[in-house]
XYZ file of C-alpha atoms in Angstrom:
99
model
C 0.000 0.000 0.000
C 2.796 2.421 0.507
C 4.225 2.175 -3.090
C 0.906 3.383 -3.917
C 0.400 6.178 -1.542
C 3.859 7.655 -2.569
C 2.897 7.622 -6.658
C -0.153 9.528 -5.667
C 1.389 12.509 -4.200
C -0.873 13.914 -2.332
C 0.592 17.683 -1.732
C 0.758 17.540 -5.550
C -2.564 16.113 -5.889
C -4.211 19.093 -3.712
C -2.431 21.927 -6.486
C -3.847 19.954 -9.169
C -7.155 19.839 -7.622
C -6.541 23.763 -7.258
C -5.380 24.522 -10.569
C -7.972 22.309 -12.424
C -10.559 24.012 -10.747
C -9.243 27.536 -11.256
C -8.881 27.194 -14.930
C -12.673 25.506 -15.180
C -14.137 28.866 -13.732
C -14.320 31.248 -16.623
C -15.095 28.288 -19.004
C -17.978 27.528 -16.384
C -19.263 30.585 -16.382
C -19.324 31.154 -20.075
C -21.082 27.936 -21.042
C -23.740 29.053 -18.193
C -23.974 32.403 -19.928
C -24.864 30.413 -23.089
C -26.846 27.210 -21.441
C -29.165 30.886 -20.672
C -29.572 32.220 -23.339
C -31.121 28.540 -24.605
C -34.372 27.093 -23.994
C -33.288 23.926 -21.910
C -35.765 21.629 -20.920
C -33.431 19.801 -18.516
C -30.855 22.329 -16.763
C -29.741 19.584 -14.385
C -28.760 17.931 -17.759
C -27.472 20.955 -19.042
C -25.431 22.152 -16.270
C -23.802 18.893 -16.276
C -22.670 19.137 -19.798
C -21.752 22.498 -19.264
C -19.427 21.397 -16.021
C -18.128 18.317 -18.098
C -17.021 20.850 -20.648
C -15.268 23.186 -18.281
C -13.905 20.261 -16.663
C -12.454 19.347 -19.716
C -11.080 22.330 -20.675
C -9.717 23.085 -17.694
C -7.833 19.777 -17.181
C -6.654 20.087 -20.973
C -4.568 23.061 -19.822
C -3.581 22.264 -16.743
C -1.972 19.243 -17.951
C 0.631 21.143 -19.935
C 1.917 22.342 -16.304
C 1.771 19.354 -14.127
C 5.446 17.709 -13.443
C 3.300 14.135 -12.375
C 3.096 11.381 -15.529
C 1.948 9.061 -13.373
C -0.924 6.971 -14.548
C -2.458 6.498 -11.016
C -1.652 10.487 -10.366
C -3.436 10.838 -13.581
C -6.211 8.869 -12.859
C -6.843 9.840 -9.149
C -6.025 13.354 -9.402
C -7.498 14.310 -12.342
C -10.900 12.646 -11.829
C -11.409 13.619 -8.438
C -11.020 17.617 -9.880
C -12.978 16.941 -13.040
C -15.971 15.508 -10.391
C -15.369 18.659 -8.199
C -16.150 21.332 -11.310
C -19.106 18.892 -12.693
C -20.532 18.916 -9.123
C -19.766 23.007 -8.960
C -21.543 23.726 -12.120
C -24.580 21.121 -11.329
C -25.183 23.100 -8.180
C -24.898 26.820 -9.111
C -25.851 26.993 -13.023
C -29.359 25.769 -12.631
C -29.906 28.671 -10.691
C -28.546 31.150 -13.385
C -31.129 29.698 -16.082
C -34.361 31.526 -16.586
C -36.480 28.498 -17.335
């Protein structure tokens, strides 16, 4: 169990968690601008697309600045932020729709 706990890097993992999420925020944001503007008939749905999005984006980027190659780093880190910003955007956008 140790070999695993030291490939996960857990100081690292809490920056990644940080940076993911700060690089999702503006991408959230925009795709809630434009999930109001539509006519969505499920913004639970939506919101979740629009979080997966962000998520995505934000994770593309940040990957060009983590050290960590790590599959289980990867893996663990990665999904755990991408969860946190799909969670984010499920709870606030469907409050920013007018529908």
């Amino acid at each position: 169990m140790a070999p695993l706990m030291e490939r996960l890097h857990w100081q690292a993992g809490l920056y990644c968690i940080s940076g993911v999420l700060s690089l999702s925020i503006a991408p959230m944001l925009a795709f809630g601008l434009m999930m109001r503007r539509g006519a969505s008939t499920d913004p639970a749905l939506s919101a979740n697309a629009a979080g997966l999005a962000a998520a995505g984006w934000g994770t593309a980027v940040f990957v060009f600045h983590c050290p960590h190659d790590d599959v289980l780093y990867v893996e663990v880190w990665y999904t755990v932020s991408m969860l946190l910003v799909i969670g984010a955007a499920r709870l606030i956008l469907p409050r920013l729709t007018r529908w």
